Amino acid sequence: MTPRTAADIQPQLDDLLDHLPAGVVVHGVDGRILGANRLACELIGKSAEQLRGTESSDTAWHLLCADGTPMPAEQFPVNLVLRTGSKVSQQVLGVPGPEAERVRWVICNAYPEFDAGGTLCRVVVCFTDCTAIKRAEQEVQKSEERLRLALQGSTDAPWDYDLVKDEIYYSERWWNMLGYQPGELRVDSQLWLELMHPDDRPALVDYWKTLLGGDNETYSVEWRLRHRDGHYVPVLSRGLVTRDAQGKALRVSGTNTDLTERKLAEQRIYELANFDHLTGLPNRRLLLEELDKALARSERSGLLGAVIFLDLDNFKLLNDTMGHDVGDMLLRQVGERLRHTLRHCDQLARLGGDEFVLVLENLGDSMREAVAEAQHVLEKLQAALGQPYYLNGRLFLSTPSMGVALFDGAAAAVETLLKQADLAMYRAKSDGRNTARFFDPRMQASAEHQAALEQALREGLSARQFVLFCQPQFCSRGRLVGAEVLVRWRRADGELLAPGEFIGLAESSGLIVPLGQYVLEESCRALVRWRDDRMLGTLELAVNVSAHQLHNPDFTGKVTDILLRTGAPADKLCLELTESVLAENVAETIERMHTLCRHGVRFALDDFGTGYSSLAYLRHFPLAALKIDRSFVHDVHRNPDAAPIIEAIIALARKLKLDIVAEGVEHEAQRNFLVEGGCGTLQGYLLGRPMPIWEFERMYSSAGIGHA
């Protein structure tokens, strides 16, 4: 066989190189390309002729490092081999393609070739395409970066537990959430259980066993972990359970979320919904829930309980005269005193305004024992709340009126109990305040009667069942000078009710405003009828005005409108007010009075001396007369102590140039004392009883008698 020469073998070698699954490029000692196989040409994107003679410089090539940055020429694999004479292994580099955004990634190995004398004569560079691997690696890096950023931007703390190897990983965020440095404590699978709140541990151990032994792939559970400084951090742990083909749990991975802020927000929402913002006490909503539970406990135990409805006496007057800030201070101090007076098992709530409700439990198994225990608590409450209050630098006294309703289980409805205690409280108010009353079924009957009466009152207004009575007023010489209008209610069945039987209800229900307007309008119509009568035309007609009317923004407009529509002489109309009317909204009241005075209307202060206001207001209000209350007149002829009071009132009126009217004159001795003392006008049963206005007109017209 003829020996084969290199020239004979070369085509076969070239064919072998073209079929290798790797690109091969051969460089000379000057770095220029001597040749390249087919795959190398495909990977580089150039033909063998184009590549041949190309130098290995950064002007001819724009290779990329593994991190995507431009690779300097001295780092090219061929140049490293030429410079060091050593091979380069597994270097990853990028070869930009024809399109700028397309990069071909390759794993490159470069080998030196030496001649027989040991001199470097060539460099062979081999590379395989790893673009798919590189892109997968880049996607993983992007995914990891997104996850890192997401975790960095959240409050989640990752952790991972390999159940097979019993290895657990706590992230840096996990440690920081609990105030520790990573690895500061022993890292094992028991650490999280040791840090768990003792109250949470039993339930969580059961949950963990159920989770691992079941088939759920996800979980979500809350617990508390102990912080380095001792407090517990509420966390929400959520994650994934990895299982094998048989469903056995292999791994648990998850994150812990710090719930501290959310728990604080939830607590704040709960407090806003269930507690009074001023006193911090439970509000009506929470009271109803707790009272319902108390009734259920009472039914189970057989022990009686009680609901106490507590209202502060004269709180509205304090609020209106001293300001709402002082009123709020009082309410807060009352709440604190109630807290310290009650037992821990008792419930306390503020319904609103100056109303508080207390729920007492376990008062005994008999009615007598429960009443005695409740009475003991009431005495403690009165003693505690009766102490002076220091408000805004001043001492104040405040007293409570309390109503009590006993309960013996769930038989009584919550709202019914509250209503009964409320009714008992109002009885305490009507019995003189600063006291307590137990609910009696007769109170319920009275309340139902009042409700029916209110409905009848509304219907009576619509049916114009209210009639005017007049009581005459005489001067000291016995001449008729005026009359006071008094209203009566003639019901559909003919029964005639005096004011004391319905005025209070009219005020509490708000019906006093339309009733007062009706009386005022009918009185003005009477003045129109009297205008042409020689006797009646000289009389001044006094009409009582309630606080509800005067404080109505439309009051002055309504009075002037009635005067205009009826044509009544304003100078014959005298509006009588009580001292309590003048104690509220002083500036507005004065302005409204002055407005009506400019139309000719006069004002008198009724029941003088029985109110709470200072005498200083007499100088500021445009009053024309004072009416001495009947309580002072009643004993003036029998009690020496009553005379100086009337003498002082008359002297005060003279100083202020005000007329004096004494009401309730029933005896000649009273009349003589008042006339001798200088009282200008007298009114009472001795001189003339109230009578229907038509009878008054018949009796005292120019055809009748005008003297007493």
Short mmCIF file of N, CA and C in Angstrom, two decimals, residues 555-669:
data_model
loop_
_atom_site.label_atom_id
_atom_site.label_comp_id
_atom_site.label_asym_id
_atom_site.label_seq_id
_atom_site.Cartn_x
_atom_site.Cartn_y
_atom_site.Cartn_z
N PHE A 555 -88.60 82.43 64.98
CA PHE A 555 -89.55 82.96 65.96
C PHE A 555 -89.96 84.40 65.65
N THR A 556 -88.99 85.27 65.48
CA THR A 556 -89.34 86.69 65.24
C THR A 556 -90.14 86.83 63.95
N GLY A 557 -89.78 86.09 62.94
CA GLY A 557 -90.50 86.16 61.68
C GLY A 557 -91.94 85.70 61.82
N LYS A 558 -92.13 84.63 62.61
CA LYS A 558 -93.49 84.11 62.78
C LYS A 558 -94.36 85.08 63.58
N VAL A 559 -93.78 85.71 64.63
CA VAL A 559 -94.56 86.66 65.43
C VAL A 559 -94.96 87.87 64.59
N THR A 560 -94.01 88.44 63.85
CA THR A 560 -94.33 89.62 63.03
C THR A 560 -95.31 89.24 61.92
N ASP A 561 -95.20 88.03 61.41
CA ASP A 561 -96.14 87.59 60.37
C ASP A 561 -97.56 87.49 60.94
N ILE A 562 -97.69 86.95 62.16
CA ILE A 562 -99.01 86.85 62.79
C ILE A 562 -99.59 88.24 63.04
N LEU A 563 -98.76 89.15 63.54
CA LEU A 563 -99.23 90.53 63.77
C LEU A 563 -99.69 91.17 62.47
N LEU A 564 -98.93 90.93 61.39
CA LEU A 564 -99.27 91.54 60.10
C LEU A 564 -100.54 90.93 59.54
N ARG A 565 -100.68 89.60 59.61
CA ARG A 565 -101.85 88.94 59.04
C ARG A 565 -103.13 89.25 59.81
N THR A 566 -103.01 89.30 61.13
CA THR A 566 -104.23 89.54 61.92
C THR A 566 -104.55 91.01 62.09
N GLY A 567 -103.53 91.85 61.97
CA GLY A 567 -103.73 93.28 62.20
C GLY A 567 -103.80 93.64 63.67
N ALA A 568 -103.31 92.77 64.56
CA ALA A 568 -103.36 93.01 65.99
C ALA A 568 -102.41 94.14 66.38
N PRO A 569 -102.80 94.97 67.37
CA PRO A 569 -101.91 96.05 67.85
C PRO A 569 -100.76 95.45 68.66
N ALA A 570 -99.53 95.62 68.17
CA ALA A 570 -98.37 95.00 68.81
C ALA A 570 -98.14 95.55 70.21
N ASP A 571 -98.52 96.82 70.47
CA ASP A 571 -98.26 97.41 71.77
C ASP A 571 -99.16 96.84 72.86
N LYS A 572 -100.18 96.07 72.48
CA LYS A 572 -101.06 95.43 73.46
C LYS A 572 -100.66 93.96 73.71
N LEU A 573 -99.61 93.51 73.05
CA LEU A 573 -99.16 92.12 73.19
C LEU A 573 -97.94 92.08 74.10
N CYS A 574 -98.01 91.29 75.16
CA CYS A 574 -96.89 91.11 76.09
C CYS A 574 -96.52 89.63 76.11
N LEU A 575 -95.28 89.33 75.75
CA LEU A 575 -94.81 87.94 75.73
C LEU A 575 -94.09 87.66 77.05
N GLU A 576 -94.56 86.62 77.76
CA GLU A 576 -93.99 86.27 79.06
C GLU A 576 -92.97 85.14 78.90
N LEU A 577 -91.77 85.36 79.45
CA LEU A 577 -90.68 84.40 79.37
C LEU A 577 -90.27 83.99 80.78
N THR A 578 -89.71 82.78 80.91
CA THR A 578 -89.16 82.34 82.19
C THR A 578 -87.65 82.58 82.19
N GLU A 579 -87.05 82.56 83.39
CA GLU A 579 -85.61 82.82 83.50
C GLU A 579 -84.78 81.80 82.73
N SER A 580 -85.23 80.54 82.70
CA SER A 580 -84.46 79.50 82.01
C SER A 580 -84.38 79.78 80.51
N VAL A 581 -85.40 80.45 79.95
CA VAL A 581 -85.38 80.79 78.52
C VAL A 581 -84.24 81.72 78.22
N LEU A 582 -83.94 82.64 79.18
CA LEU A 582 -82.93 83.66 78.94
C LEU A 582 -81.52 83.16 79.23
N ALA A 583 -81.38 81.93 79.73
CA ALA A 583 -80.06 81.42 80.11
C ALA A 583 -79.30 80.83 78.93
N GLU A 584 -79.95 80.59 77.80
CA GLU A 584 -79.31 79.96 76.66
C GLU A 584 -79.25 80.93 75.48
N ASN A 585 -78.15 80.83 74.72
CA ASN A 585 -77.98 81.63 73.50
C ASN A 585 -78.33 83.10 73.76
N VAL A 586 -77.65 83.67 74.75
CA VAL A 586 -78.01 85.00 75.25
C VAL A 586 -78.00 86.04 74.14
N ALA A 587 -76.93 86.09 73.35
CA ALA A 587 -76.82 87.13 72.32
C ALA A 587 -77.96 87.03 71.31
N GLU A 588 -78.26 85.81 70.86
CA GLU A 588 -79.34 85.63 69.88
C GLU A 588 -80.70 86.00 70.49
N THR A 589 -80.90 85.62 71.77
CA THR A 589 -82.16 85.93 72.44
C THR A 589 -82.37 87.43 72.54
N ILE A 590 -81.34 88.16 72.95
CA ILE A 590 -81.44 89.62 73.07
C ILE A 590 -81.77 90.25 71.72
N GLU A 591 -81.12 89.78 70.67
CA GLU A 591 -81.36 90.34 69.33
C GLU A 591 -82.80 90.10 68.89
N ARG A 592 -83.33 88.92 69.14
CA ARG A 592 -84.71 88.62 68.75
C ARG A 592 -85.70 89.46 69.55
N MET A 593 -85.42 89.65 70.83
CA MET A 593 -86.31 90.47 71.66
C MET A 593 -86.31 91.92 71.18
N HIS A 594 -85.12 92.45 70.87
CA HIS A 594 -85.03 93.83 70.39
C HIS A 594 -85.78 93.99 69.06
N THR A 595 -85.70 92.98 68.20
CA THR A 595 -86.40 93.05 66.92
C THR A 595 -87.90 93.19 67.13
N LEU A 596 -88.45 92.40 68.04
CA LEU A 596 -89.89 92.47 68.31
C LEU A 596 -90.27 93.74 69.07
N CYS A 597 -89.36 94.20 69.93
CA CYS A 597 -89.63 95.46 70.65
C CYS A 597 -89.76 96.63 69.68
N ARG A 598 -88.99 96.58 68.62
CA ARG A 598 -89.07 97.67 67.62
C ARG A 598 -90.43 97.68 66.93
N HIS A 599 -91.14 96.54 66.96
CA HIS A 599 -92.49 96.49 66.41
C HIS A 599 -93.54 96.89 67.45
N GLY A 600 -93.11 97.07 68.71
CA GLY A 600 -94.03 97.47 69.76
C GLY A 600 -94.35 96.40 70.77
N VAL A 601 -93.88 95.18 70.57
CA VAL A 601 -94.17 94.08 71.49
C VAL A 601 -93.41 94.30 72.80
N ARG A 602 -94.05 93.97 73.94
CA ARG A 602 -93.43 94.08 75.25
C ARG A 602 -93.10 92.69 75.78
N PHE A 603 -92.11 92.65 76.70
CA PHE A 603 -91.69 91.38 77.31
C PHE A 603 -91.77 91.48 78.82
N ALA A 604 -92.25 90.40 79.47
CA ALA A 604 -92.28 90.30 80.92
C ALA A 604 -91.55 89.03 81.34
N LEU A 605 -90.89 89.09 82.51
CA LEU A 605 -90.17 87.93 83.02
C LEU A 605 -91.07 87.22 84.02
N ASP A 606 -91.51 86.02 83.68
CA ASP A 606 -92.47 85.27 84.48
C ASP A 606 -91.74 84.48 85.57
N ASP A 607 -92.44 84.18 86.67
CA ASP A 607 -91.92 83.34 87.76
C ASP A 607 -90.57 83.85 88.26
N PHE A 608 -90.42 85.16 88.39
CA PHE A 608 -89.12 85.73 88.76
C PHE A 608 -88.69 85.23 90.14
N GLY A 609 -87.39 84.85 90.21
CA GLY A 609 -86.82 84.39 91.47
C GLY A 609 -86.73 82.89 91.61
N THR A 610 -87.29 82.14 90.65
CA THR A 610 -87.28 80.67 90.74
C THR A 610 -86.26 80.03 89.82
N GLY A 611 -85.62 80.83 88.97
CA GLY A 611 -84.67 80.27 88.00
C GLY A 611 -83.27 80.17 88.56
N TYR A 612 -82.31 79.87 87.64
CA TYR A 612 -80.92 79.65 88.05
C TYR A 612 -80.00 80.77 87.60
N SER A 613 -80.52 81.72 86.84
CA SER A 613 -79.65 82.72 86.23
C SER A 613 -79.30 83.84 87.20
N SER A 614 -78.27 84.58 86.86
CA SER A 614 -77.84 85.72 87.65
C SER A 614 -78.75 86.91 87.39
N LEU A 615 -78.83 87.81 88.38
CA LEU A 615 -79.63 89.02 88.21
C LEU A 615 -79.02 89.96 87.17
N ALA A 616 -77.78 89.71 86.78
CA ALA A 616 -77.10 90.61 85.85
C ALA A 616 -77.82 90.70 84.51
N TYR A 617 -78.55 89.64 84.12
CA TYR A 617 -79.18 89.68 82.79
C TYR A 617 -80.29 90.72 82.71
N LEU A 618 -80.85 91.15 83.85
CA LEU A 618 -81.96 92.11 83.82
C LEU A 618 -81.55 93.41 83.14
N ARG A 619 -80.26 93.75 83.22
CA ARG A 619 -79.80 95.00 82.60
C ARG A 619 -79.65 94.86 81.10
N HIS A 620 -79.53 93.64 80.61
CA HIS A 620 -79.22 93.45 79.19
C HIS A 620 -80.46 93.13 78.35
N PHE A 621 -81.47 92.53 78.95
CA PHE A 621 -82.65 92.14 78.18
C PHE A 621 -83.69 93.26 78.19
N PRO A 622 -84.35 93.49 77.05
CA PRO A 622 -85.35 94.57 76.97
C PRO A 622 -86.67 94.15 77.61
N LEU A 623 -86.67 94.07 78.95
CA LEU A 623 -87.86 93.67 79.69
C LEU A 623 -88.69 94.89 80.07
N ALA A 624 -90.00 94.69 80.17
CA ALA A 624 -90.90 95.77 80.58
C ALA A 624 -91.48 95.50 81.96
N ALA A 625 -91.51 94.22 82.38
CA ALA A 625 -92.15 93.91 83.66
C ALA A 625 -91.56 92.64 84.26
N LEU A 626 -91.69 92.54 85.62
CA LEU A 626 -91.33 91.33 86.35
C LEU A 626 -92.59 90.78 86.99
N LYS A 627 -92.76 89.46 86.94
CA LYS A 627 -93.89 88.81 87.60
C LYS A 627 -93.37 88.05 88.82
N ILE A 628 -93.86 88.41 89.99
CA ILE A 628 -93.45 87.74 91.22
C ILE A 628 -94.12 86.37 91.27
N ASP A 629 -93.32 85.34 91.45
CA ASP A 629 -93.88 83.98 91.42
C ASP A 629 -94.83 83.76 92.59
N ARG A 630 -95.84 82.94 92.35
CA ARG A 630 -96.88 82.69 93.34
C ARG A 630 -96.32 82.05 94.61
N SER A 631 -95.18 81.36 94.50
CA SER A 631 -94.62 80.72 95.69
C SER A 631 -94.20 81.74 96.74
N PHE A 632 -93.78 82.94 96.29
CA PHE A 632 -93.42 84.00 97.24
C PHE A 632 -94.67 84.66 97.81
N VAL A 633 -95.68 84.79 96.97
CA VAL A 633 -96.91 85.47 97.39
C VAL A 633 -97.70 84.61 98.38
N HIS A 634 -97.59 83.30 98.22
CA HIS A 634 -98.44 82.37 98.97
C HIS A 634 -98.34 82.55 100.48
N ASP A 635 -97.12 82.76 101.01
CA ASP A 635 -96.93 82.79 102.46
C ASP A 635 -96.67 84.19 103.00
N VAL A 636 -96.83 85.22 102.16
CA VAL A 636 -96.43 86.55 102.59
C VAL A 636 -97.23 87.05 103.77
N HIS A 637 -98.48 86.62 103.91
CA HIS A 637 -99.31 87.09 105.02
C HIS A 637 -99.18 86.23 106.27
N ARG A 638 -98.41 85.10 106.16
CA ARG A 638 -98.27 84.20 107.30
C ARG A 638 -96.82 84.01 107.73
N ASN A 639 -95.90 84.08 106.78
CA ASN A 639 -94.49 83.82 107.07
C ASN A 639 -93.69 85.12 106.99
N PRO A 640 -93.16 85.58 108.08
CA PRO A 640 -92.40 86.85 108.06
C PRO A 640 -91.18 86.81 107.15
N ASP A 641 -90.64 85.59 106.91
CA ASP A 641 -89.44 85.49 106.07
C ASP A 641 -89.74 85.72 104.59
N ALA A 642 -91.03 85.60 104.17
CA ALA A 642 -91.37 85.76 102.76
C ALA A 642 -91.45 87.23 102.37
N ALA A 643 -91.82 88.08 103.33
CA ALA A 643 -92.02 89.51 103.02
C ALA A 643 -90.76 90.19 102.49
N PRO A 644 -89.58 89.99 103.10
CA PRO A 644 -88.38 90.68 102.60
C PRO A 644 -88.05 90.34 101.15
N ILE A 645 -88.37 89.10 100.74
CA ILE A 645 -88.06 88.70 99.35
C ILE A 645 -88.90 89.52 98.38
N ILE A 646 -90.20 89.65 98.68
CA ILE A 646 -91.06 90.43 97.78
C ILE A 646 -90.65 91.90 97.81
N GLU A 647 -90.33 92.41 98.99
CA GLU A 647 -89.90 93.80 99.09
C GLU A 647 -88.64 94.05 98.26
N ALA A 648 -87.73 93.07 98.28
CA ALA A 648 -86.49 93.21 97.51
C ALA A 648 -86.78 93.19 96.01
N ILE A 649 -87.69 92.30 95.57
CA ILE A 649 -88.03 92.23 94.15
C ILE A 649 -88.67 93.53 93.69
N ILE A 650 -89.58 94.09 94.51
CA ILE A 650 -90.24 95.35 94.14
C ILE A 650 -89.21 96.48 94.07
N ALA A 651 -88.29 96.51 95.04
CA ALA A 651 -87.26 97.55 95.04
C ALA A 651 -86.37 97.43 93.81
N LEU A 652 -86.02 96.20 93.46
CA LEU A 652 -85.18 95.97 92.27
C LEU A 652 -85.90 96.44 91.01
N ALA A 653 -87.18 96.11 90.90
CA ALA A 653 -87.94 96.51 89.72
C ALA A 653 -88.02 98.03 89.60
N ARG A 654 -88.22 98.70 90.72
CA ARG A 654 -88.28 100.16 90.68
C ARG A 654 -86.96 100.74 90.20
N LYS A 655 -85.85 100.18 90.70
CA LYS A 655 -84.53 100.66 90.28
C LYS A 655 -84.34 100.51 88.77
N LEU A 656 -84.85 99.41 88.23
CA LEU A 656 -84.68 99.13 86.80
C LEU A 656 -85.84 99.68 85.97
N LYS A 657 -86.76 100.42 86.64
CA LYS A 657 -87.91 101.02 85.95
C LYS A 657 -88.75 99.96 85.24
N LEU A 658 -89.01 98.87 85.96
CA LEU A 658 -89.83 97.78 85.42
C LEU A 658 -91.15 97.72 86.18
N ASP A 659 -92.22 97.37 85.47
CA ASP A 659 -93.51 97.16 86.11
C ASP A 659 -93.47 95.88 86.93
N ILE A 660 -94.33 95.82 87.97
CA ILE A 660 -94.39 94.64 88.83
C ILE A 660 -95.78 94.02 88.74
N VAL A 661 -95.83 92.69 88.50
CA VAL A 661 -97.08 91.94 88.48
C VAL A 661 -96.93 90.81 89.50
N ALA A 662 -97.87 90.72 90.43
CA ALA A 662 -97.87 89.63 91.41
C ALA A 662 -98.97 88.64 91.05
N GLU A 663 -98.62 87.38 90.93
CA GLU A 663 -99.62 86.36 90.60
C GLU A 663 -99.86 85.45 91.80
N GLY A 664 -101.00 84.78 91.79
CA GLY A 664 -101.32 83.88 92.89
C GLY A 664 -101.91 84.58 94.10
N VAL A 665 -102.54 85.75 93.89
CA VAL A 665 -103.16 86.49 95.01
C VAL A 665 -104.51 85.83 95.33
N GLU A 666 -104.58 85.23 96.50
CA GLU A 666 -105.79 84.47 96.86
C GLU A 666 -106.45 84.97 98.14
N HIS A 667 -105.74 85.81 98.90
CA HIS A 667 -106.30 86.30 100.16
C HIS A 667 -106.20 87.82 100.22
N GLU A 668 -107.11 88.42 100.95
CA GLU A 668 -107.14 89.87 101.08
C GLU A 668 -105.86 90.38 101.73
N ALA A 669 -105.35 89.60 102.69
CA ALA A 669 -104.12 90.01 103.36
C ALA A 669 -102.95 90.08 102.37
#
